[in-house]
mmCIF file of C-alpha atoms in Angstrom:
data_model
loop_
_atom_site.group_PDB
_atom_site.id
_atom_site.type_symbol
_atom_site.label_atom_id
_atom_site.label_comp_id
_atom_site.label_asym_id
_atom_site.label_seq_id
_atom_site.Cartn_x
_atom_site.Cartn_y
_atom_site.Cartn_z
ATOM 1 C CA MET A 1 -5.148 53.216 2.799
ATOM 2 C CA PRO A 2 -4.198 53.677 -0.897
ATOM 3 C CA HIS A 3 -3.601 50.101 -1.956
ATOM 4 C CA ARG A 4 -4.832 47.611 -4.531
ATOM 5 C CA THR A 5 -5.866 44.174 -3.373
ATOM 6 C CA LEU A 6 -3.668 42.365 -5.912
ATOM 7 C CA TRP A 7 -0.754 43.363 -8.099
ATOM 8 C CA PRO A 8 1.660 41.496 -10.385
ATOM 9 C CA GLU A 9 5.230 40.808 -9.451
ATOM 10 C CA ALA A 10 7.873 42.499 -11.567
ATOM 11 C CA GLY A 11 8.636 40.157 -14.429
ATOM 12 C CA GLU A 12 5.076 38.760 -14.449
ATOM 13 C CA GLY A 13 5.770 35.447 -12.764
ATOM 14 C CA ALA A 14 3.409 35.779 -9.818
ATOM 15 C CA VAL A 15 0.917 38.078 -8.125
ATOM 16 C CA PHE A 16 0.710 39.470 -4.629
ATOM 17 C CA VAL A 17 -2.583 39.526 -2.722
ATOM 18 C CA ILE A 18 -3.748 40.618 0.699
ATOM 19 C CA ASP A 19 -4.495 37.501 2.752
ATOM 20 C CA GLN A 20 -7.877 38.621 4.045
ATOM 21 C CA ARG A 21 -8.112 35.764 6.519
ATOM 22 C CA GLN A 22 -5.630 37.674 8.671
ATOM 23 C CA LEU A 23 -7.616 40.914 8.837
ATOM 24 C CA PRO A 24 -8.389 42.930 10.874
ATOM 25 C CA HIS A 25 -5.688 41.857 13.319
ATOM 26 C CA GLY A 26 -2.828 41.583 10.838
ATOM 27 C CA PHE A 27 -2.019 42.872 7.352
ATOM 28 C CA VAL A 28 -0.355 40.005 5.494
ATOM 29 C CA VAL A 29 0.647 39.924 1.828
ATOM 30 C CA ALA A 30 0.823 36.525 0.126
ATOM 31 C CA ARG A 31 2.605 35.626 -3.096
ATOM 32 C CA LEU A 32 0.746 33.378 -5.557
ATOM 33 C CA ALA A 33 2.986 31.818 -8.188
ATOM 34 C CA SER A 34 0.805 29.215 -9.924
ATOM 35 C CA ALA A 35 -2.735 28.639 -11.104
ATOM 36 C CA ALA A 36 -3.109 26.005 -8.367
ATOM 37 C CA ALA A 37 -2.099 28.552 -5.735
ATOM 38 C CA VAL A 38 -4.662 31.006 -7.108
ATOM 39 C CA ALA A 39 -7.394 28.344 -6.985
ATOM 40 C CA LEU A 40 -6.513 27.565 -3.358
ATOM 41 C CA ALA A 41 -6.527 31.248 -2.413
ATOM 42 C CA ILE A 42 -9.983 31.703 -3.951
ATOM 43 C CA ARG A 43 -11.436 28.518 -2.468
ATOM 44 C CA GLU A 44 -10.142 29.201 1.047
ATOM 45 C CA MET A 45 -10.989 32.902 0.830
ATOM 46 C CA TRP A 46 -7.571 34.454 1.096
ATOM 47 C CA VAL A 47 -9.210 36.631 -1.553
ATOM 48 C CA ARG A 48 -12.978 37.081 -1.731
ATOM 49 C CA GLY A 49 -15.537 39.408 -3.224
ATOM 50 C CA ALA A 50 -16.982 38.752 -6.655
ATOM 51 C CA PRO A 51 -14.904 41.267 -8.676
ATOM 52 C CA LEU A 52 -11.666 40.365 -6.904
ATOM 53 C CA ILE A 53 -11.910 36.617 -7.395
ATOM 54 C CA GLY A 54 -12.599 37.190 -11.083
ATOM 55 C CA ALA A 55 -9.489 39.339 -11.436
ATOM 56 C CA CYS A 56 -7.438 36.869 -9.435
ATOM 57 C CA ALA A 57 -8.609 33.971 -11.600
ATOM 58 C CA ALA A 58 -7.561 35.931 -14.697
ATOM 59 C CA TYR A 59 -4.041 36.082 -13.306
ATOM 60 C CA GLY A 60 -4.253 32.357 -12.551
ATOM 61 C CA LEU A 61 -4.742 31.704 -16.242
ATOM 62 C CA ALA A 62 -1.873 34.065 -17.028
ATOM 63 C CA MET A 63 0.366 31.983 -14.786
ATOM 64 C CA GLN A 64 -0.782 28.848 -16.571
ATOM 65 C CA THR A 65 0.417 30.269 -19.891
ATOM 66 C CA SER A 66 3.911 30.503 -18.405
ATOM 67 C CA GLU A 67 3.887 26.727 -17.899
ATOM 68 C CA ASP A 68 1.728 25.408 -20.717
ATOM 69 C CA ALA A 69 -0.372 27.634 -22.957
ATOM 70 C CA SER A 70 -2.006 24.882 -24.997
ATOM 71 C CA ASP A 71 -5.779 24.730 -25.397
ATOM 72 C CA ALA A 72 -5.954 21.582 -23.276
ATOM 73 C CA ALA A 73 -3.947 23.065 -20.419
ATOM 74 C CA LEU A 74 -5.965 26.275 -20.429
ATOM 75 C CA ALA A 75 -9.224 24.308 -20.425
ATOM 76 C CA ARG A 76 -8.116 22.259 -17.411
ATOM 77 C CA THR A 77 -7.089 25.363 -15.525
ATOM 78 C CA ALA A 78 -10.298 27.185 -16.405
ATOM 79 C CA PHE A 79 -12.364 24.250 -15.140
ATOM 80 C CA ALA A 80 -10.437 24.130 -11.865
ATOM 81 C CA LEU A 81 -10.733 27.865 -11.268
ATOM 82 C CA MET A 82 -14.457 28.016 -12.005
ATOM 83 C CA GLY A 83 -15.102 25.213 -9.551
ATOM 84 C CA THR A 84 -13.663 27.116 -6.594
ATOM 85 C CA ARG A 85 -16.646 29.428 -5.914
ATOM 86 C CA PRO A 86 -19.834 28.602 -7.861
ATOM 87 C CA THR A 87 -22.113 31.518 -6.982
ATOM 88 C CA ALA A 88 -20.253 34.668 -8.021
ATOM 89 C CA VAL A 89 -20.579 35.010 -11.793
ATOM 90 C CA ASN A 90 -17.565 37.344 -12.082
ATOM 91 C CA LEU A 91 -15.338 34.311 -11.746
ATOM 92 C CA ALA A 92 -16.781 32.575 -14.796
ATOM 93 C CA TRP A 93 -16.998 35.908 -16.623
ATOM 94 C CA ALA A 94 -13.297 36.615 -16.191
ATOM 95 C CA VAL A 95 -12.251 33.065 -17.047
ATOM 96 C CA ASP A 96 -14.435 33.021 -20.168
ATOM 97 C CA ARG A 97 -13.035 36.373 -21.241
ATOM 98 C CA MET A 98 -9.459 35.154 -20.824
ATOM 99 C CA ILE A 99 -10.071 31.886 -22.678
ATOM 100 C CA THR A 100 -11.804 33.657 -25.563
ATOM 101 C CA ARG A 101 -8.918 36.094 -25.873
ATOM 102 C CA LEU A 102 -6.185 33.464 -25.678
ATOM 103 C CA GLN A 103 -7.653 30.775 -27.902
ATOM 104 C CA ALA A 104 -7.802 33.271 -30.756
ATOM 105 C CA LEU A 105 -4.004 33.575 -30.653
ATOM 106 C CA PRO A 106 -1.087 31.293 -31.572
ATOM 107 C CA VAL A 107 0.301 29.529 -28.501
ATOM 108 C CA ALA A 108 3.541 31.489 -28.688
ATOM 109 C CA GLN A 109 1.691 34.785 -28.232
ATOM 110 C CA ARG A 110 -0.545 33.725 -25.381
ATOM 111 C CA ARG A 111 1.675 34.437 -22.378
ATOM 112 C CA ALA A 112 2.143 38.142 -23.098
ATOM 113 C CA ALA A 113 -1.498 38.529 -24.071
ATOM 114 C CA ALA A 114 -2.689 36.784 -20.912
ATOM 115 C CA TRP A 115 -0.771 39.029 -18.539
ATOM 116 C CA HIS A 116 -1.919 42.077 -20.478
ATOM 117 C CA GLU A 117 -5.575 40.985 -20.420
ATOM 118 C CA ALA A 118 -5.499 40.241 -16.694
ATOM 119 C CA ALA A 119 -4.064 43.683 -16.009
ATOM 120 C CA LEU A 120 -6.762 45.199 -18.222
ATOM 121 C CA ILE A 121 -9.474 43.429 -16.224
ATOM 122 C CA CYS A 122 -8.033 44.957 -13.052
ATOM 123 C CA ASP A 123 -7.876 48.456 -14.521
ATOM 124 C CA GLU A 124 -11.430 48.170 -15.822
ATOM 125 C CA ASP A 125 -12.648 47.021 -12.408
ATOM 126 C CA GLU A 126 -11.171 50.048 -10.685
ATOM 127 C CA ALA A 127 -12.644 52.399 -13.299
ATOM 128 C CA ALA A 128 -16.063 50.727 -13.027
ATOM 129 C CA ASN A 129 -16.053 51.047 -9.261
ATOM 130 C CA ARG A 130 -15.185 54.739 -9.394
ATOM 131 C CA ALA A 131 -18.083 55.248 -11.799
ATOM 132 C CA ILE A 132 -20.406 53.324 -9.468
ATOM 133 C CA GLY A 133 -19.280 55.648 -6.711
ATOM 134 C CA GLU A 134 -20.142 58.753 -8.718
ATOM 135 C CA HIS A 135 -23.550 57.433 -9.766
ATOM 136 C CA GLY A 136 -24.249 56.327 -6.199
ATOM 137 C CA LEU A 137 -23.237 59.730 -4.856
ATOM 138 C CA LYS A 138 -26.042 61.349 -6.851
ATOM 139 C CA LEU A 139 -28.529 58.998 -5.197
ATOM 140 C CA LEU A 140 -27.138 59.688 -1.729
ATOM 141 C CA ARG A 141 -27.341 63.436 -2.275
ATOM 142 C CA GLU A 142 -30.983 63.010 -3.262
ATOM 143 C CA VAL A 143 -31.622 60.931 -0.139
ATOM 144 C CA LEU A 144 -30.038 63.625 2.015
ATOM 145 C CA GLU A 145 -32.079 66.364 0.325
ATOM 146 C CA ARG A 146 -35.269 64.468 1.202
ATOM 147 C CA LYS A 147 -34.202 63.980 4.810
ATOM 148 C CA PRO A 148 -35.947 66.444 7.148
ATOM 149 C CA GLY A 149 -33.304 68.776 8.478
ATOM 150 C CA GLY A 150 -30.540 67.179 6.415
ATOM 151 C CA GLY A 151 -27.553 66.460 8.650
ATOM 152 C CA ARG A 152 -25.757 63.142 8.851
ATOM 153 C CA LEU A 153 -26.399 60.483 6.235
ATOM 154 C CA ASN A 154 -26.786 57.028 7.809
ATOM 155 C CA ILE A 155 -26.080 54.126 5.461
ATOM 156 C CA LEU A 156 -26.482 50.446 6.300
ATOM 157 C CA THR A 157 -24.428 47.862 4.457
ATOM 158 C CA HIS A 158 -24.104 44.088 4.656
ATOM 159 C CA CYS A 159 -20.967 41.972 4.321
ATOM 160 C CA ASN A 160 -17.932 43.596 2.693
ATOM 161 C CA ALA A 161 -18.255 45.229 -0.706
ATOM 162 C CA GLY A 162 -15.488 47.765 -0.286
ATOM 163 C CA TRP A 163 -12.042 47.906 -1.854
ATOM 164 C CA LEU A 164 -11.097 44.589 -0.225
ATOM 165 C CA ALA A 165 -13.783 42.865 -2.315
ATOM 166 C CA THR A 166 -12.587 44.379 -5.587
ATOM 167 C CA VAL A 167 -9.346 45.430 -7.193
ATOM 168 C CA ASP A 168 -9.845 48.878 -5.702
ATOM 169 C CA ARG A 169 -12.484 51.341 -4.452
ATOM 170 C CA GLY A 170 -15.246 48.794 -3.916
ATOM 171 C CA THR A 171 -18.831 48.552 -5.086
ATOM 172 C CA ALA A 172 -21.294 49.182 -2.240
ATOM 173 C CA LEU A 173 -18.762 51.336 -0.400
ATOM 174 C CA ALA A 174 -17.758 53.287 -3.514
ATOM 175 C CA PRO A 175 -20.690 55.733 -3.073
ATOM 176 C CA VAL A 176 -19.749 56.092 0.592
ATOM 177 C CA TYR A 177 -16.176 57.004 -0.324
ATOM 178 C CA ALA A 178 -17.487 59.388 -2.991
ATOM 179 C CA ALA A 179 -19.835 60.986 -0.436
ATOM 180 C CA ARG A 180 -16.963 61.468 1.985
ATOM 181 C CA ASP A 181 -14.810 62.994 -0.758
ATOM 182 C CA PHE A 182 -17.679 65.308 -1.719
ATOM 183 C CA GLY A 183 -17.885 66.551 1.849
ATOM 184 C CA LEU A 184 -21.056 64.858 3.073
ATOM 185 C CA ASP A 185 -21.295 63.824 6.718
ATOM 186 C CA VAL A 186 -21.722 60.076 6.293
ATOM 187 C CA HIS A 187 -21.984 57.306 8.873
ATOM 188 C CA VAL A 188 -22.183 53.573 8.118
ATOM 189 C CA TRP A 189 -24.005 50.903 10.085
ATOM 190 C CA VAL A 190 -21.844 47.804 9.602
ATOM 191 C CA ASP A 191 -23.596 44.443 9.904
ATOM 192 C CA GLU A 192 -21.257 41.908 11.497
ATOM 193 C CA THR A 193 -22.343 39.482 8.725
ATOM 194 C CA ARG A 194 -22.202 36.078 10.284
ATOM 195 C CA PRO A 195 -20.928 33.470 9.919
ATOM 196 C CA ARG A 196 -17.552 34.739 8.626
ATOM 197 C CA ASN A 197 -17.998 38.246 10.058
ATOM 198 C CA GLN A 198 -16.821 40.008 6.918
ATOM 199 C CA GLY A 199 -18.593 43.162 7.975
ATOM 200 C CA ALA A 200 -17.190 43.280 11.482
ATOM 201 C CA SER A 201 -13.695 42.288 10.418
ATOM 202 C CA LEU A 202 -13.280 43.754 6.904
ATOM 203 C CA THR A 203 -15.761 46.580 6.365
ATOM 204 C CA ALA A 204 -15.118 48.013 9.826
ATOM 205 C CA TRP A 205 -11.362 47.802 9.216
ATOM 206 C CA GLU A 206 -11.702 49.554 5.854
ATOM 207 C CA LEU A 207 -13.828 52.368 7.228
ATOM 208 C CA ARG A 208 -11.551 52.861 10.217
ATOM 209 C CA GLU A 209 -8.545 53.111 7.904
ATOM 210 C CA GLU A 210 -10.435 55.648 5.771
ATOM 211 C CA GLY A 211 -11.523 57.706 8.764
ATOM 212 C CA ILE A 212 -15.228 57.243 8.012
ATOM 213 C CA ALA A 213 -17.668 57.194 10.922
ATOM 214 C CA HIS A 214 -19.136 53.717 11.422
ATOM 215 C CA THR A 215 -20.742 51.474 14.014
ATOM 216 C CA VAL A 216 -20.659 47.670 14.014
ATOM 217 C CA ILE A 217 -24.029 46.095 14.749
ATOM 218 C CA ALA A 218 -25.363 42.576 15.127
ATOM 219 C CA ASP A 219 -26.927 41.237 11.950
ATOM 220 C CA ASN A 220 -30.448 41.352 13.367
ATOM 221 C CA THR A 221 -30.243 45.004 14.501
ATOM 222 C CA GLY A 222 -30.841 46.620 11.119
ATOM 223 C CA GLY A 223 -34.622 46.296 11.152
ATOM 224 C CA HIS A 224 -34.855 47.964 14.563
ATOM 225 C CA LEU A 225 -32.710 50.878 13.379
ATOM 226 C CA MET A 226 -34.950 51.294 10.322
ATOM 227 C CA GLN A 227 -38.055 51.355 12.503
ATOM 228 C CA LYS A 228 -36.431 54.102 14.585
ATOM 229 C CA GLY A 229 -35.683 56.185 11.477
ATOM 230 C CA GLN A 230 -31.945 55.791 11.892
ATOM 231 C CA VAL A 231 -31.203 54.329 8.440
ATOM 232 C CA ASP A 232 -31.472 56.625 5.424
ATOM 233 C CA ALA A 233 -30.512 54.036 2.806
ATOM 234 C CA VAL A 234 -29.206 50.508 2.443
ATOM 235 C CA ILE A 235 -26.427 49.795 -0.050
ATOM 236 C CA VAL A 236 -25.165 46.276 -0.685
ATOM 237 C CA GLY A 237 -23.018 44.618 -3.305
ATOM 238 C CA CYS A 238 -23.879 41.533 -5.328
ATOM 239 C CA ASP A 239 -22.404 38.319 -6.645
ATOM 240 C CA ARG A 240 -24.884 37.721 -9.451
ATOM 241 C CA VAL A 241 -27.885 39.575 -10.883
ATOM 242 C CA THR A 242 -30.405 37.974 -13.231
ATOM 243 C CA ARG A 243 -31.849 39.645 -16.292
ATOM 244 C CA ARG A 244 -35.060 40.477 -14.427
ATOM 245 C CA GLY A 245 -33.155 42.077 -11.538
ATOM 246 C CA ASP A 246 -33.062 39.379 -8.858
ATOM 247 C CA VAL A 247 -29.949 39.908 -6.730
ATOM 248 C CA CYS A 248 -27.769 37.236 -5.171
ATOM 249 C CA ASN A 249 -25.568 38.474 -2.332
ATOM 250 C CA LYS A 250 -24.190 37.397 1.024
ATOM 251 C CA ILE A 251 -26.633 35.417 3.172
ATOM 252 C CA GLY A 252 -28.833 37.803 5.156
ATOM 253 C CA THR A 253 -29.224 40.377 2.396
ATOM 254 C CA TYR A 254 -32.814 39.282 1.717
ATOM 255 C CA LEU A 255 -33.809 40.011 5.314
ATOM 256 C CA LYS A 256 -32.349 43.520 5.087
ATOM 257 C CA ALA A 257 -34.320 44.107 1.891
ATOM 258 C CA LEU A 258 -37.538 42.986 3.565
ATOM 259 C CA ALA A 259 -36.961 45.313 6.503
ATOM 260 C CA ALA A 260 -36.093 48.202 4.185
ATOM 261 C CA HIS A 261 -39.237 47.631 2.111
ATOM 262 C CA ASP A 262 -41.418 47.527 5.218
ATOM 263 C CA ASN A 263 -39.977 50.793 6.498
ATOM 264 C CA GLY A 264 -39.778 52.754 3.241
ATOM 265 C CA VAL A 265 -35.983 52.805 3.242
ATOM 266 C CA PRO A 266 -34.378 52.763 -0.233
ATOM 267 C CA PHE A 267 -32.507 49.534 -0.913
ATOM 268 C CA TYR A 268 -29.739 50.012 -3.483
ATOM 269 C CA VAL A 269 -27.520 47.356 -5.035
ATOM 270 C CA ALA A 270 -24.118 48.278 -6.429
ATOM 271 C CA MET A 271 -23.845 46.115 -9.530
ATOM 272 C CA PRO A 272 -20.717 46.017 -11.710
ATOM 273 C CA LEU A 273 -21.872 44.829 -15.111
ATOM 274 C CA SER A 274 -19.605 41.787 -14.799
ATOM 275 C CA THR A 275 -22.109 40.459 -12.228
ATOM 276 C CA LEU A 276 -25.103 40.706 -14.581
ATOM 277 C CA ASP A 277 -25.924 37.200 -15.818
ATOM 278 C CA TRP A 278 -28.239 37.658 -18.771
ATOM 279 C CA ARG A 279 -28.680 33.903 -19.145
ATOM 280 C CA LEU A 280 -30.708 33.615 -15.935
ATOM 281 C CA ASN A 281 -34.227 34.812 -15.175
ATOM 282 C CA ASP A 282 -35.374 33.469 -11.789
ATOM 283 C CA GLY A 283 -32.638 34.014 -9.228
ATOM 284 C CA LEU A 284 -34.023 31.730 -6.545
ATOM 285 C CA ALA A 285 -34.525 28.835 -8.942
ATOM 286 C CA GLU A 286 -31.455 29.231 -11.150
ATOM 287 C CA ILE A 287 -28.527 30.700 -9.210
ATOM 288 C CA PRO A 288 -26.320 28.028 -7.603
ATOM 289 C CA ILE A 289 -26.028 28.814 -3.880
ATOM 290 C CA GLU A 290 -22.730 27.878 -2.331
ATOM 291 C CA GLU A 291 -22.904 25.761 0.827
ATOM 292 C CA ARG A 292 -19.758 26.224 2.874
ATOM 293 C CA ASP A 293 -18.052 24.310 5.673
ATOM 294 C CA ALA A 294 -20.229 24.184 8.776
ATOM 295 C CA ARG A 295 -17.175 25.038 10.882
ATOM 296 C CA GLU A 296 -17.529 28.660 9.764
ATOM 297 C CA LEU A 297 -20.806 28.662 11.690
ATOM 298 C CA THR A 298 -19.958 26.464 14.665
ATOM 299 C CA HIS A 299 -16.637 28.185 15.444
ATOM 300 C CA ILE A 300 -15.384 31.754 15.543
ATOM 301 C CA ALA A 301 -11.865 33.124 15.320
ATOM 302 C CA GLY A 302 -10.443 36.205 16.968
ATOM 303 C CA VAL A 303 -7.671 37.629 19.094
ATOM 304 C CA ALA A 304 -7.509 37.203 22.860
ATOM 305 C CA ASP A 305 -6.583 40.077 25.167
ATOM 306 C CA SER A 306 -3.089 38.582 25.236
ATOM 307 C CA GLY A 307 -2.824 39.117 21.472
ATOM 308 C CA GLU A 308 -2.949 35.389 20.734
ATOM 309 C CA ARG A 309 -5.070 34.294 17.772
ATOM 310 C CA VAL A 310 -7.680 31.798 18.931
ATOM 311 C CA GLU A 311 -10.622 29.868 17.527
ATOM 312 C CA VAL A 312 -13.451 28.819 19.807
ATOM 313 C CA ARG A 313 -16.552 26.673 19.404
ATOM 314 C CA LEU A 314 -19.911 28.426 19.687
ATOM 315 C CA THR A 315 -22.272 25.466 19.415
ATOM 316 C CA PRO A 316 -22.701 22.228 21.375
ATOM 317 C CA ALA A 317 -20.354 19.532 20.127
ATOM 318 C CA GLY A 318 -22.266 17.249 17.806
ATOM 319 C CA SER A 319 -24.979 19.753 16.866
ATOM 320 C CA PRO A 320 -25.324 19.835 13.065
ATOM 321 C CA ALA A 321 -25.093 23.167 11.239
ATOM 322 C CA LEU A 322 -26.146 24.403 7.807
ATOM 323 C CA ASN A 323 -24.030 27.153 6.234
ATOM 324 C CA PHE A 324 -25.335 28.720 3.031
ATOM 325 C CA GLY A 325 -23.110 31.491 1.735
ATOM 326 C CA PHE A 326 -25.694 33.525 -0.200
ATOM 327 C CA ASP A 327 -29.380 34.285 -0.597
ATOM 328 C CA VAL A 328 -31.489 35.857 -3.338
ATOM 329 C CA THR A 329 -33.362 39.143 -3.027
ATOM 330 C CA PRO A 330 -36.220 39.370 -5.547
ATOM 331 C CA ALA A 331 -36.223 42.354 -7.882
ATOM 332 C CA ARG A 332 -39.438 43.752 -6.352
ATOM 333 C CA LEU A 333 -37.501 44.628 -3.175
ATOM 334 C CA VAL A 334 -34.671 46.459 -4.974
ATOM 335 C CA THR A 335 -35.104 50.223 -5.279
ATOM 336 C CA ALA A 336 -32.396 50.578 -7.924
ATOM 337 C CA LEU A 337 -29.258 48.990 -9.324
ATOM 338 C CA ILE A 338 -26.143 51.180 -9.448
ATOM 339 C CA SER A 339 -23.873 50.194 -12.338
ATOM 340 C CA GLU A 340 -20.866 51.850 -13.921
ATOM 341 C CA ARG A 341 -23.149 52.914 -16.780
ATOM 342 C CA GLY A 342 -25.750 54.507 -14.573
ATOM 343 C CA VAL A 343 -28.634 53.810 -12.206
ATOM 344 C CA VAL A 344 -31.467 51.605 -13.438
ATOM 345 C CA ALA A 345 -34.564 49.915 -12.089
ATOM 346 C CA ALA A 346 -34.375 46.227 -11.257
ATOM 347 C CA ASN A 347 -36.267 44.864 -14.244
ATOM 348 C CA GLU A 348 -35.448 43.337 -17.604
ATOM 349 C CA ALA A 349 -36.354 46.363 -19.708
ATOM 350 C CA ALA A 350 -34.173 48.701 -17.668
ATOM 351 C CA LEU A 351 -31.262 46.272 -17.567
ATOM 352 C CA ALA A 352 -31.453 45.863 -21.337
ATOM 353 C CA THR A 353 -30.409 49.511 -21.704
ATOM 354 C CA LEU A 354 -27.038 48.608 -20.163
ATOM 355 C CA ARG A 355 -26.162 46.035 -22.795
ATOM 356 C CA GLY A 356 -23.965 46.714 -25.760
ATOM 357 C CA GLY A 357 -20.606 48.422 -25.836
ATOM 358 C CA ASN A 358 -17.762 45.900 -26.000
ATOM 359 C CA GLY A 359 -20.071 42.946 -25.489
ATOM 360 C CA SER A 360 -18.776 42.157 -22.016
ATOM 361 C CA ALA A 361 -21.311 44.199 -20.091
ATOM 362 C CA ALA A 362 -23.296 41.139 -19.103
ATOM 363 C CA HIS A 363 -22.270 37.541 -18.732
ATOM 364 C CA GLY A 364 -23.775 35.628 -21.591
ATOM 365 C CA GLY A 365 -24.656 38.849 -23.380
#
């Protein structure tokens, strides 16, 4: 499905986004016409995925300049946007980039500059993801060459890090799309990714639309498949990476990394440089882990055979629930990081080679 996940309205007064809460059972486009609407959409996960929420927040600031482009107004809006999702560093990265760009300009010039900068962030995201796909393809071809007898390439992924999580193309799925385009026979094991089921609902939907072979599995099936030799590589996305290579991603990623390490399966992380937070060292100690509404865990939504959308309770009424959104995989379990500038080891020295350029390669760099 050739489609971006967000795009500006003609005249630059609003943006359109795919309301991902409605997938996979309905494709609904929502119009966001204010910074407050953008903040709500990010907080309630109409849009989600680290690169996408950063791009969306950039447009939120652009909308604010249409109402009040003063330093005080921009600061208030930036604070509100950054408070919506604390874990993914792309959000703060995009907001900081917008504020830096706009505060250097007279107020009268800020509206045009803001809409231009937000569009640039989107274009750069798509280009970065295509580059990640090409670099990841080289790794997948090497994996297939090492596989006895060659044949089908079986990839396991966790959560959704495809085009729905970015402006376009995706991060963890970008190498899969590149492999398909290259002509490789690729199949994806899709973790359901409880509690919000972003694998079962979003990744499976994406792959079906793209015509890529895939199988949805329960979250705790991956280790068994690795033991049986049915996983050739694991590729996941990330929401924040520390300077020593610790990776923060959707809850459950750490367990996949442990299973991959135990079974000699390469564990790759697709890492746009906007997720590299050079200020942090120890991911477990320093990355803020979002704790979400327990209802995401105690209830589940779906469609009945009648076609009616329903939500049902899974747990006994009154049983407490704890719902962390992310976990941290230590660098020692990461085979390699796939960035738009190339593939590197998960350590500080290797990551340092990615710095430079326009200065925005790493948050805090």
